[in-house]
Short mmCIF file of C-alpha atoms in Angstrom, two decimals:
data_model
loop_
_atom_site.label_atom_id
_atom_site.label_comp_id
_atom_site.label_asym_id
_atom_site.label_seq_id
_atom_site.Cartn_x
_atom_site.Cartn_y
_atom_site.Cartn_z
CA MET A 1 -13.60 -32.66 -7.97
CA THR A 2 -13.98 -36.34 -8.66
CA ASN A 3 -12.22 -36.54 -11.98
CA ILE A 4 -8.57 -35.72 -12.26
CA LEU A 5 -8.50 -35.87 -16.04
CA GLU A 6 -11.32 -35.35 -18.52
CA ILE A 7 -10.74 -35.42 -22.25
CA LYS A 8 -13.72 -34.66 -24.46
CA ASN A 9 -13.83 -35.09 -28.23
CA LEU A 10 -10.14 -34.60 -28.78
CA ASN A 11 -9.29 -34.37 -32.48
CA LYS A 12 -5.92 -33.72 -34.02
CA LYS A 13 -4.99 -34.02 -37.67
CA TYR A 14 -1.55 -34.77 -39.07
CA PRO A 15 -0.81 -35.49 -42.72
CA ASN A 16 -0.44 -39.23 -42.04
CA PHE A 17 -2.32 -39.66 -38.80
CA THR A 18 -5.52 -38.50 -37.15
CA LEU A 19 -6.59 -38.58 -33.54
CA LYS A 20 -10.33 -38.94 -33.69
CA ASP A 21 -12.93 -38.16 -31.00
CA VAL A 22 -10.83 -39.26 -28.08
CA ASN A 23 -12.78 -39.31 -24.80
CA ILE A 24 -11.06 -40.30 -21.58
CA THR A 25 -12.09 -39.85 -17.94
CA LEU A 26 -9.78 -40.63 -15.06
CA PRO A 27 -11.22 -40.40 -11.53
CA LYS A 28 -9.00 -39.68 -8.55
CA GLY A 29 -7.38 -42.54 -6.72
CA ALA A 30 -7.14 -44.58 -9.91
CA ILE A 31 -4.43 -45.87 -12.20
CA MET A 32 -5.28 -45.90 -15.88
CA GLY A 33 -3.28 -47.90 -18.36
CA PHE A 34 -3.31 -46.46 -21.84
CA ILE A 35 -2.57 -49.23 -24.29
CA GLY A 36 -2.18 -49.52 -28.01
CA GLU A 37 0.30 -50.32 -30.73
CA ASN A 38 3.28 -48.10 -31.47
CA GLY A 39 1.91 -45.24 -33.52
CA ALA A 40 -1.68 -45.69 -32.32
CA GLY A 41 -1.83 -42.18 -30.84
CA LYS A 42 -0.74 -42.67 -27.23
CA THR A 43 2.07 -40.13 -27.26
CA THR A 44 0.00 -37.64 -29.27
CA THR A 45 -2.78 -37.85 -26.67
CA ILE A 46 -0.29 -37.33 -23.85
CA LYS A 47 1.28 -34.39 -25.68
CA ALA A 48 -2.16 -32.82 -26.08
CA ILE A 49 -2.90 -33.25 -22.35
CA LEU A 50 0.37 -31.53 -21.49
CA ASN A 51 -0.03 -28.79 -24.08
CA ILE A 52 3.11 -29.88 -25.89
CA ILE A 53 0.92 -29.79 -28.96
CA LYS A 54 -1.63 -26.99 -29.04
CA ASP A 55 -3.43 -27.01 -32.31
CA TYR A 56 -6.20 -29.51 -31.59
CA GLU A 57 -9.97 -29.59 -31.27
CA GLY A 58 -11.85 -30.63 -28.15
CA SER A 59 -11.48 -29.94 -24.47
CA ILE A 60 -9.02 -31.28 -21.93
CA LYS A 61 -9.60 -30.63 -18.23
CA LEU A 62 -7.21 -31.33 -15.41
CA PHE A 63 -8.52 -30.98 -11.84
CA ASP A 64 -11.61 -29.28 -13.34
CA LYS A 65 -9.47 -26.58 -14.96
CA ASP A 66 -8.62 -26.11 -18.61
CA ASN A 67 -5.24 -27.59 -19.48
CA ASN A 68 -4.19 -24.19 -20.91
CA ASP A 69 -4.18 -22.88 -17.37
CA GLU A 70 -0.51 -23.03 -16.42
CA VAL A 71 -1.45 -23.44 -12.73
CA VAL A 72 -2.53 -27.04 -13.32
CA LYS A 73 1.01 -27.97 -14.26
CA GLU A 74 2.17 -27.43 -10.68
CA ASP A 75 0.24 -30.58 -9.82
CA ILE A 76 1.43 -32.82 -12.64
CA GLY A 77 4.46 -35.07 -12.67
CA VAL A 78 5.67 -36.14 -16.07
CA VAL A 79 7.83 -38.87 -17.54
CA LEU A 80 8.16 -38.69 -21.29
CA ASP A 81 9.82 -41.05 -23.71
CA GLU A 82 13.47 -40.11 -24.36
CA THR A 83 13.02 -36.65 -22.94
CA PHE A 84 14.83 -35.47 -19.86
CA PHE A 85 17.57 -33.21 -18.55
CA SER A 86 20.81 -32.91 -20.44
CA GLU A 87 22.91 -35.98 -19.70
CA ILE A 88 26.00 -33.90 -19.00
CA LEU A 89 24.39 -32.85 -15.69
CA LEU A 90 24.87 -34.61 -12.36
CA ILE A 91 21.96 -36.33 -10.64
CA LYS A 92 22.14 -33.87 -7.73
CA ASP A 93 21.87 -30.92 -10.18
CA ILE A 94 18.22 -31.84 -10.67
CA ASN A 95 17.48 -30.62 -7.15
CA PRO A 96 18.31 -26.90 -7.53
CA ILE A 97 16.78 -26.88 -11.02
CA MET A 98 13.45 -28.35 -9.95
CA GLN A 99 13.45 -26.20 -6.83
CA GLY A 100 13.34 -23.24 -9.16
CA ILE A 101 10.52 -24.72 -11.25
CA PHE A 102 7.98 -26.27 -8.86
CA LYS A 103 6.69 -24.47 -5.78
CA ASN A 104 6.18 -27.74 -3.93
CA TRP A 105 9.50 -29.36 -4.83
CA ASP A 106 10.57 -31.54 -1.90
CA SER A 107 14.37 -31.87 -1.76
CA ASN A 108 14.26 -34.26 1.19
CA LEU A 109 11.88 -36.57 -0.61
CA PHE A 110 14.01 -36.47 -3.77
CA PHE A 111 17.21 -37.44 -1.96
CA LYS A 112 15.33 -40.03 0.10
CA TYR A 113 14.17 -41.74 -3.09
CA LEU A 114 17.67 -41.54 -4.59
CA ASP A 115 18.97 -43.43 -1.56
CA LYS A 116 16.13 -45.93 -1.65
CA PHE A 117 16.83 -46.81 -5.28
CA ASN A 118 20.62 -46.75 -4.91
CA LEU A 119 21.18 -43.81 -7.20
CA ASN A 120 24.45 -42.01 -6.52
CA LYS A 121 23.74 -38.27 -6.52
CA ASN A 122 27.25 -37.41 -7.70
CA GLN A 123 26.97 -39.49 -10.84
CA LYS A 124 26.44 -37.92 -14.23
CA ILE A 125 23.08 -38.73 -15.79
CA LYS A 126 24.77 -40.10 -18.90
CA THR A 127 26.51 -42.83 -16.89
CA LEU A 128 23.20 -44.37 -15.80
CA SER A 129 21.80 -47.54 -17.30
CA LYS A 130 18.45 -47.32 -19.03
CA GLY A 131 16.61 -48.76 -16.02
CA MET A 132 18.37 -46.50 -13.54
CA LYS A 133 17.66 -43.45 -15.69
CA LYS A 134 13.97 -44.33 -15.91
CA LYS A 135 13.84 -44.64 -12.13
CA LEU A 136 15.50 -41.23 -11.84
CA GLU A 137 12.92 -39.77 -14.22
CA ILE A 138 10.08 -41.18 -12.16
CA ILE A 139 11.61 -40.03 -8.87
CA THR A 140 11.99 -36.57 -10.38
CA ALA A 141 8.37 -36.63 -11.51
CA ILE A 142 6.97 -37.45 -8.07
CA SER A 143 9.19 -35.28 -5.87
CA HIS A 144 6.99 -32.20 -6.04
CA HIS A 145 3.95 -34.07 -4.67
CA PRO A 146 1.93 -33.98 -7.89
CA LYS A 147 -1.70 -35.06 -7.92
CA LEU A 148 -1.45 -36.61 -11.35
CA LEU A 149 1.38 -38.62 -12.79
CA ILE A 150 1.50 -38.83 -16.58
CA LEU A 151 3.96 -41.30 -17.99
CA ASP A 152 4.69 -42.25 -21.57
CA GLU A 153 6.02 -45.81 -21.84
CA PRO A 154 7.72 -45.76 -18.44
CA THR A 155 8.58 -49.45 -18.53
CA SER A 156 9.62 -50.00 -22.13
CA GLY A 157 13.12 -51.40 -22.44
CA LEU A 158 13.38 -52.25 -18.74
CA ASP A 159 14.27 -55.66 -17.36
CA PRO A 160 11.69 -57.41 -15.13
CA VAL A 161 13.42 -56.38 -11.89
CA ALA A 162 13.58 -52.72 -12.89
CA ARG A 163 9.95 -52.90 -14.03
CA ASN A 164 9.00 -54.30 -10.68
CA ASP A 165 10.78 -51.41 -8.93
CA VAL A 166 8.89 -48.95 -11.12
CA MET A 167 5.58 -50.61 -10.28
CA GLU A 168 6.46 -50.36 -6.58
CA LEU A 169 7.10 -46.64 -7.01
CA PHE A 170 3.66 -46.28 -8.60
CA GLN A 171 2.05 -48.21 -5.75
CA SER A 172 3.64 -45.99 -3.12
CA PHE A 173 2.57 -42.90 -5.07
CA ILE A 174 -1.06 -43.97 -5.38
CA GLU A 175 -1.37 -44.63 -1.64
CA ASN A 176 -2.49 -41.02 -1.42
CA GLU A 177 -6.03 -41.39 -2.68
CA ASP A 178 -6.26 -37.86 -4.03
CA CYS A 179 -3.77 -38.79 -6.73
CA ALA A 180 -4.04 -40.60 -10.03
CA ILE A 181 -1.73 -42.13 -12.60
CA PHE A 182 -2.17 -42.14 -16.34
CA PHE A 183 0.41 -44.18 -18.16
CA SER A 184 0.83 -45.47 -21.64
CA THR A 185 2.42 -48.79 -22.36
CA HIS A 186 2.49 -51.65 -24.76
CA ILE A 187 3.65 -54.05 -22.08
CA THR A 188 0.23 -55.18 -21.01
CA THR A 189 1.37 -57.50 -18.21
CA ASP A 190 2.36 -54.44 -16.15
CA LEU A 191 -1.25 -53.35 -16.17
CA GLU A 192 -2.65 -56.63 -14.98
CA HIS A 193 -0.97 -56.01 -11.63
CA ILE A 194 -1.74 -52.40 -10.94
CA ALA A 195 -4.21 -50.74 -13.33
CA ASP A 196 -7.77 -49.92 -12.31
CA TYR A 197 -8.81 -48.72 -15.75
CA ILE A 198 -7.75 -49.76 -19.22
CA THR A 199 -8.10 -47.45 -22.17
CA PHE A 200 -7.26 -48.93 -25.51
CA ILE A 201 -6.45 -46.77 -28.52
CA ASN A 202 -6.13 -48.04 -32.06
CA GLU A 203 -5.41 -45.98 -35.17
CA GLY A 204 -6.21 -42.76 -33.33
CA LYS A 205 -9.56 -43.93 -31.96
CA ILE A 206 -10.48 -45.16 -28.50
CA VAL A 207 -11.84 -48.66 -28.97
CA LEU A 208 -12.34 -49.46 -25.33
CA SER A 209 -12.18 -47.67 -21.97
CA LYS A 210 -13.34 -49.69 -18.97
CA THR A 211 -12.30 -50.85 -15.54
CA LYS A 212 -9.85 -53.71 -15.62
CA ASP A 213 -12.24 -55.87 -13.58
CA GLU A 214 -15.05 -55.29 -16.06
CA ILE A 215 -12.79 -56.47 -18.84
CA ILE A 216 -11.43 -59.49 -16.99
CA ASP A 217 -14.92 -60.48 -15.70
CA ASN A 218 -16.84 -60.03 -18.94
CA TYR A 219 -14.52 -60.50 -21.87
CA GLY A 220 -13.38 -63.94 -22.87
CA ILE A 221 -11.77 -65.95 -25.61
CA VAL A 222 -13.35 -68.96 -27.25
CA LYS A 223 -11.07 -71.30 -29.06
CA CYS A 224 -13.10 -73.47 -31.37
CA LYS A 225 -13.21 -75.38 -34.61
CA SER A 226 -14.40 -73.98 -37.88
CA THR A 227 -17.66 -75.96 -37.63
CA ASP A 228 -18.46 -74.34 -34.28
CA PHE A 229 -17.56 -70.91 -35.55
CA GLN A 230 -19.97 -71.23 -38.47
CA LYS A 231 -22.83 -71.51 -35.95
CA PHE A 232 -22.10 -68.15 -34.28
CA PHE A 233 -24.15 -65.08 -35.06
CA LYS A 234 -22.24 -61.92 -35.81
CA GLU A 235 -23.62 -60.14 -32.75
CA ASP A 236 -22.32 -62.91 -30.46
CA TYR A 237 -18.71 -61.90 -30.76
CA LEU A 238 -16.52 -58.82 -31.24
CA LYS A 239 -13.63 -60.10 -33.30
CA TYR A 240 -12.22 -63.38 -34.48
CA ARG A 241 -8.97 -64.65 -35.80
CA LYS A 242 -8.35 -67.76 -37.81
CA ASN A 243 -5.29 -69.64 -36.70
CA LYS A 244 -3.73 -72.72 -38.25
CA TYR A 245 -5.88 -75.25 -36.39
CA GLU A 246 -8.58 -73.24 -34.70
CA TYR A 247 -10.57 -70.04 -34.45
CA GLU A 248 -9.90 -67.54 -31.68
CA VAL A 249 -13.06 -65.61 -30.96
CA LEU A 250 -13.27 -62.56 -28.70
CA VAL A 251 -16.56 -62.24 -26.82
CA GLU A 252 -17.66 -59.20 -24.88
CA ASN A 253 -20.07 -60.92 -22.49
CA LYS A 254 -18.94 -64.32 -21.30
CA LYS A 255 -22.17 -65.12 -19.42
CA GLU A 256 -24.49 -64.38 -22.33
CA PHE A 257 -22.30 -66.35 -24.65
CA LYS A 258 -22.20 -69.29 -22.26
CA LYS A 259 -26.00 -69.32 -22.09
CA LYS A 260 -26.19 -69.67 -25.84
CA TYR A 261 -23.31 -72.02 -26.44
CA HIS A 262 -22.94 -73.98 -23.19
CA ASP A 263 -20.80 -76.77 -24.53
CA LEU A 264 -17.96 -74.42 -25.53
CA VAL A 265 -15.11 -73.48 -23.18
CA ILE A 266 -14.51 -69.78 -22.67
CA ASP A 267 -10.98 -68.90 -21.60
CA LYS A 268 -10.06 -66.01 -19.32
CA ILE A 269 -8.77 -63.08 -21.27
CA THR A 270 -5.41 -61.46 -20.88
CA LEU A 271 -4.91 -57.86 -21.93
CA GLU A 272 -2.40 -59.05 -24.48
CA ASP A 273 -4.93 -61.36 -26.13
CA LEU A 274 -7.45 -58.57 -26.08
CA MET A 275 -5.06 -56.12 -27.72
CA VAL A 276 -3.92 -58.56 -30.39
CA LEU A 277 -7.45 -59.69 -31.25
CA MET A 278 -8.82 -56.16 -31.35
CA ILE A 279 -6.08 -55.10 -33.73
CA LYS A 280 -5.51 -58.22 -35.79
CA GLY A 281 -8.97 -59.72 -35.62
CA GLU A 282 -11.65 -59.36 -38.23
CA MET B 1 11.96 -19.61 -14.28
CA LYS B 2 14.89 -19.64 -11.86
CA GLY B 3 15.21 -23.37 -12.38
CA PHE B 4 15.64 -22.93 -16.12
CA ILE B 5 18.48 -20.44 -15.61
CA VAL B 6 20.12 -22.72 -13.05
CA LYS B 7 19.91 -25.54 -15.59
CA ASP B 8 21.65 -23.48 -18.29
CA LEU B 9 24.38 -22.27 -15.97
CA LEU B 10 24.99 -25.80 -14.68
CA ILE B 11 25.38 -27.02 -18.27
CA VAL B 12 27.77 -24.14 -18.91
CA LYS B 13 29.73 -25.11 -15.80
CA GLU B 14 30.09 -28.73 -16.92
CA ASN B 15 30.95 -27.64 -20.44
CA LEU B 16 33.46 -25.10 -19.21
CA LYS B 17 35.26 -27.83 -17.27
CA ALA B 18 35.68 -29.66 -20.56
CA SER B 19 36.99 -26.58 -22.39
CA LEU B 20 39.31 -25.47 -19.60
CA ILE B 21 42.42 -26.78 -21.37
CA ILE B 22 41.64 -24.88 -24.58
CA LEU B 23 40.96 -21.75 -22.54
CA GLY B 24 44.27 -22.18 -20.70
CA VAL B 25 46.23 -22.56 -23.92
CA TYR B 26 44.49 -19.53 -25.41
CA LEU B 27 45.27 -17.44 -22.34
CA LEU B 28 48.95 -18.43 -22.43
CA LEU B 29 49.23 -17.65 -26.14
CA PHE B 30 47.64 -14.24 -25.98
CA ILE B 31 48.40 -13.03 -22.52
CA GLY B 32 51.15 -10.76 -23.87
CA ASN B 33 48.64 -8.72 -25.83
CA PRO B 34 45.54 -7.90 -23.81
CA SER B 35 43.62 -6.57 -26.80
CA ASN B 36 43.48 -10.13 -28.10
CA LEU B 37 41.84 -11.19 -24.89
CA SER B 38 38.71 -9.35 -25.95
CA PHE B 39 37.98 -12.31 -28.21
CA LEU B 40 37.58 -14.51 -25.20
CA PRO B 41 34.30 -13.26 -23.71
CA PRO B 42 32.37 -13.53 -27.00
CA PHE B 43 33.71 -17.03 -27.33
CA MET B 44 32.52 -17.78 -23.83
CA SER B 45 29.05 -16.31 -24.07
CA PHE B 46 28.44 -17.22 -27.72
CA TYR B 47 29.89 -20.70 -27.81
CA LEU B 48 28.83 -21.74 -24.32
CA MET B 49 25.27 -20.46 -24.69
CA LEU B 50 24.79 -22.06 -28.09
CA SER B 51 26.08 -25.30 -26.63
CA THR B 52 23.31 -25.18 -24.00
CA PHE B 53 20.85 -25.25 -26.91
CA SER B 54 22.67 -28.27 -28.35
CA TYR B 55 22.53 -30.15 -25.06
CA ASP B 56 18.85 -29.24 -24.70
CA GLU B 57 18.07 -30.52 -28.15
CA LEU B 58 20.06 -33.71 -27.71
CA ASN B 59 17.85 -34.70 -24.79
CA LYS B 60 14.66 -33.17 -26.19
CA TRP B 61 14.49 -30.84 -23.23
CA GLU B 62 11.83 -28.61 -24.81
CA SER B 63 9.07 -31.25 -24.69
CA TYR B 64 9.89 -31.90 -21.06
CA ALA B 65 10.02 -28.20 -20.23
CA PHE B 66 6.67 -27.54 -21.95
CA SER B 67 5.07 -29.74 -19.30
CA PHE B 68 6.33 -27.47 -16.51
CA PRO B 69 4.40 -24.42 -15.26
CA SER B 70 4.78 -21.58 -17.81
CA GLY B 71 7.34 -23.76 -19.57
CA ARG B 72 7.05 -22.15 -22.99
CA ARG B 73 7.59 -18.62 -21.72
CA ASN B 74 10.30 -19.63 -19.26
CA ILE B 75 12.38 -21.43 -21.88
CA VAL B 76 12.70 -18.15 -23.78
CA LEU B 77 13.03 -15.78 -20.84
CA SER B 78 15.64 -17.93 -19.14
CA LYS B 79 17.80 -18.18 -22.27
CA TYR B 80 17.93 -14.40 -22.58
CA ILE B 81 18.67 -13.95 -18.89
CA SER B 82 21.29 -16.73 -18.82
CA THR B 83 22.95 -15.16 -21.84
CA PHE B 84 22.94 -11.78 -20.13
CA ILE B 85 24.45 -13.22 -16.93
CA LEU B 86 27.08 -15.20 -18.82
CA THR B 87 28.00 -12.29 -21.10
CA LEU B 88 28.29 -9.91 -18.18
CA ILE B 89 30.42 -12.28 -16.12
CA SER B 90 32.74 -13.21 -18.97
CA TYR B 91 33.25 -9.60 -20.09
CA ALA B 92 33.77 -8.39 -16.55
CA LEU B 93 36.33 -11.15 -15.86
CA ILE B 94 38.35 -10.54 -18.99
CA PHE B 95 38.07 -6.78 -18.57
CA VAL B 96 39.57 -6.94 -15.10
CA LEU B 97 42.23 -9.37 -16.35
CA SER B 98 43.08 -7.06 -19.25
CA ILE B 99 43.40 -4.07 -16.93
CA GLY B 100 45.70 -6.11 -14.70
CA ILE B 101 47.94 -7.11 -17.60
CA SER B 102 47.97 -3.58 -19.03
CA LEU B 103 48.92 -2.12 -15.68
CA TYR B 104 51.72 -4.65 -15.44
CA LEU B 105 52.90 -3.77 -18.96
CA HIS B 106 52.40 -0.04 -18.29
CA ASN B 107 50.30 0.49 -21.42
CA LEU B 108 46.84 1.01 -19.98
CA ASN B 109 44.44 3.14 -22.00
CA PHE B 110 41.33 2.68 -19.92
CA GLY B 111 38.97 4.71 -22.10
CA GLU B 112 39.86 2.90 -25.31
CA MET B 113 39.74 -0.49 -23.67
CA PHE B 114 36.35 0.22 -22.16
CA ILE B 115 34.91 1.32 -25.52
CA THR B 116 36.38 -1.74 -27.26
CA PHE B 117 34.85 -4.07 -24.71
CA LEU B 118 31.52 -2.30 -24.85
CA ALA B 119 31.38 -2.34 -28.65
CA ASN B 120 32.42 -5.99 -28.64
CA MET B 121 29.72 -6.85 -26.12
CA ALA B 122 27.10 -4.90 -28.04
CA SER B 123 27.89 -6.77 -31.26
CA ILE B 124 27.61 -10.13 -29.52
CA ILE B 125 24.26 -9.19 -28.01
CA PHE B 126 23.14 -7.93 -31.43
CA LEU B 127 24.23 -11.17 -33.09
CA LEU B 128 22.57 -13.39 -30.49
CA SER B 129 19.39 -11.30 -30.77
CA ILE B 130 19.19 -12.18 -34.44
CA ILE B 131 20.11 -15.81 -33.91
CA TYR B 132 17.88 -16.75 -30.95
CA PRO B 133 14.50 -16.53 -32.70
CA ILE B 134 15.96 -18.66 -35.53
CA ILE B 135 17.05 -21.30 -33.02
CA PHE B 136 13.71 -21.27 -31.23
CA LYS B 137 11.95 -21.69 -34.54
CA PHE B 138 14.09 -24.37 -36.18
CA GLY B 139 16.19 -25.89 -33.40
CA ILE B 140 19.94 -25.48 -33.05
CA GLU B 141 20.92 -28.25 -35.48
CA LYS B 142 18.91 -26.82 -38.34
CA ALA B 143 19.77 -23.25 -37.35
CA ARG B 144 23.52 -23.79 -37.54
CA LEU B 145 23.66 -23.00 -41.23
CA ALA B 146 21.47 -19.94 -40.72
CA ILE B 147 23.78 -18.76 -37.94
CA PHE B 148 26.72 -19.16 -40.30
CA TYR B 149 24.96 -17.05 -42.94
CA VAL B 150 24.03 -14.37 -40.41
CA VAL B 151 27.63 -14.07 -39.21
CA VAL B 152 29.06 -14.09 -42.75
CA GLY B 153 26.38 -11.62 -43.85
CA ILE B 154 27.23 -9.16 -41.10
CA VAL B 155 30.99 -9.43 -41.76
CA LEU B 156 30.39 -8.99 -45.50
CA LEU B 157 28.19 -5.98 -44.91
CA PHE B 158 30.81 -4.26 -42.80
CA THR B 159 33.59 -5.11 -45.27
CA LEU B 160 31.56 -3.71 -48.15
CA VAL B 161 30.73 -0.58 -46.22
CA GLY B 162 34.41 -0.26 -45.33
CA ASN B 163 35.48 -0.63 -48.97
CA PHE B 164 33.07 1.81 -50.48
CA ILE B 165 33.13 4.61 -47.97
CA SER B 166 36.24 6.63 -47.23
CA THR B 167 37.88 6.37 -43.84
CA ASN B 168 37.05 9.96 -42.96
CA ILE B 169 33.35 9.53 -43.52
CA LEU B 170 33.51 6.19 -41.76
CA ASN B 171 35.10 7.80 -38.74
CA SER B 172 32.42 10.47 -38.55
CA ILE B 173 29.70 7.82 -39.03
CA PHE B 174 31.34 5.79 -36.29
CA LYS B 175 31.23 8.78 -33.93
CA VAL B 176 27.47 9.08 -34.41
CA PHE B 177 26.99 5.35 -34.51
CA ILE B 178 28.56 4.87 -31.11
CA TYR B 179 25.76 6.96 -29.61
CA ILE B 180 22.86 5.32 -31.42
CA MET B 181 24.36 1.82 -31.16
CA PRO B 182 22.99 1.13 -27.67
CA PHE B 183 19.47 1.94 -28.91
CA ILE B 184 19.83 -0.27 -32.00
CA VAL B 185 21.12 -3.14 -29.88
CA LEU B 186 18.46 -2.69 -27.23
CA GLY B 187 15.71 -2.41 -29.85
CA THR B 188 16.90 -5.56 -31.61
CA LEU B 189 17.10 -7.36 -28.29
CA ILE B 190 13.53 -6.46 -27.32
CA LEU B 191 12.18 -7.37 -30.75
CA SER B 192 14.12 -10.61 -30.66
CA TYR B 193 12.67 -11.52 -27.26
CA LEU B 194 9.10 -10.75 -28.29
CA LEU B 195 9.49 -12.74 -31.49
CA SER B 196 10.97 -15.72 -29.61
CA ILE B 197 8.09 -15.66 -27.11
CA LYS B 198 5.63 -15.68 -30.00
CA ILE B 199 7.43 -18.55 -31.75
CA MET B 200 7.51 -20.62 -28.58
CA ALA B 201 3.86 -19.96 -27.73
CA LYS B 202 2.83 -21.58 -31.01
CA LYS B 203 5.48 -24.30 -31.21
CA GLU B 204 4.34 -27.91 -31.51
CA LEU B 205 6.71 -30.74 -30.70
#
């Protein structure tokens, strides 16, 4: 098994939204960032992977097995948006509950993480701040030694320090090279630090799925005047956006572009620029 | 599945702590008449179990639970088992308490008390059997109104039957009914469980 997750031609229709021909492959040992606007289809894709929605077309394989096979769920850790245990429960209550759900639940590891992140086990879940609760959710997700961590917006609404803690948790999880992380986010700066792969979804379609290095090495932004822009051929660039004083042009292959237009400066791309230009650009 | 039951019972425990004062007041008010105490176990199993659904829904537990091994099936199975455990415990507790009080007051009629408790328990199980598939289908918030109608409907049905049929006939029906009741309740329970499993297997969140 080299791929932990394989989605092929996933289609799902809703009255107002369609997920169309989604293909995603996540090899083991990798972290994939799943980016896109709110409402682009990130959560729907995650729900399909986890079988929270069932009525879809296409195939989803986890560890080479169909995702309908309940056995695969033993090896998945999940953090979903606004979905967790009842807040009336105590933090320590999670232990006996999860012990009765996952065969590999590791109580020692769970309490070790609680200590490490200063979570008081006797506290009620509802008394936790948003950041603390998210940490608890992630700790809960990794305490049964899953091979795949699936997280929906794990860092949204967190302050930079809490986000940093979360990223550290991910790093320590991925040290085991048989594991992988698939997480959706619209905070693209998180990905620049830790992601190996970037998959970008827009209006229910995958518009890009590549390694982060490929994107950073090849993609670029050209900021130029209207007169320069008029000289470009359509096949030279992917998208462009007209700002007040200049054109922002997204190019897919910096080197090729440089060969053709050597007097223009090509800026390094950030994932945020890429996302905005892909969505807003023409 | 054990984890799901533990979760429900832990919620009940926390919730019970919060309703301890009400329970205490109720006990003090009605302790003189043990037959009134038979209202307590249905309150406990009915109210406390339905509240576990509310807490689940508030934190969208179902989506989370669907991602666990056999989550869909275990949500259903555990609710029925938790209900059974809770009903049994609450009825047993109040039954023993009632016997104690009756012995103290020297008015114990064991046979009658046992039948009352049993009939009471059977009606609660019957009621929950009808309600659970509705909750699994629509969620507790939307199902509240339906639950209200089910309860009112059953009360109305019995009142109507009581009004139109003479007491003598009713008594003889009751004598037969008491023997077939366990089968009706058990049948409804099994149907209810199978229906809930089917609803959950198809549910999309």
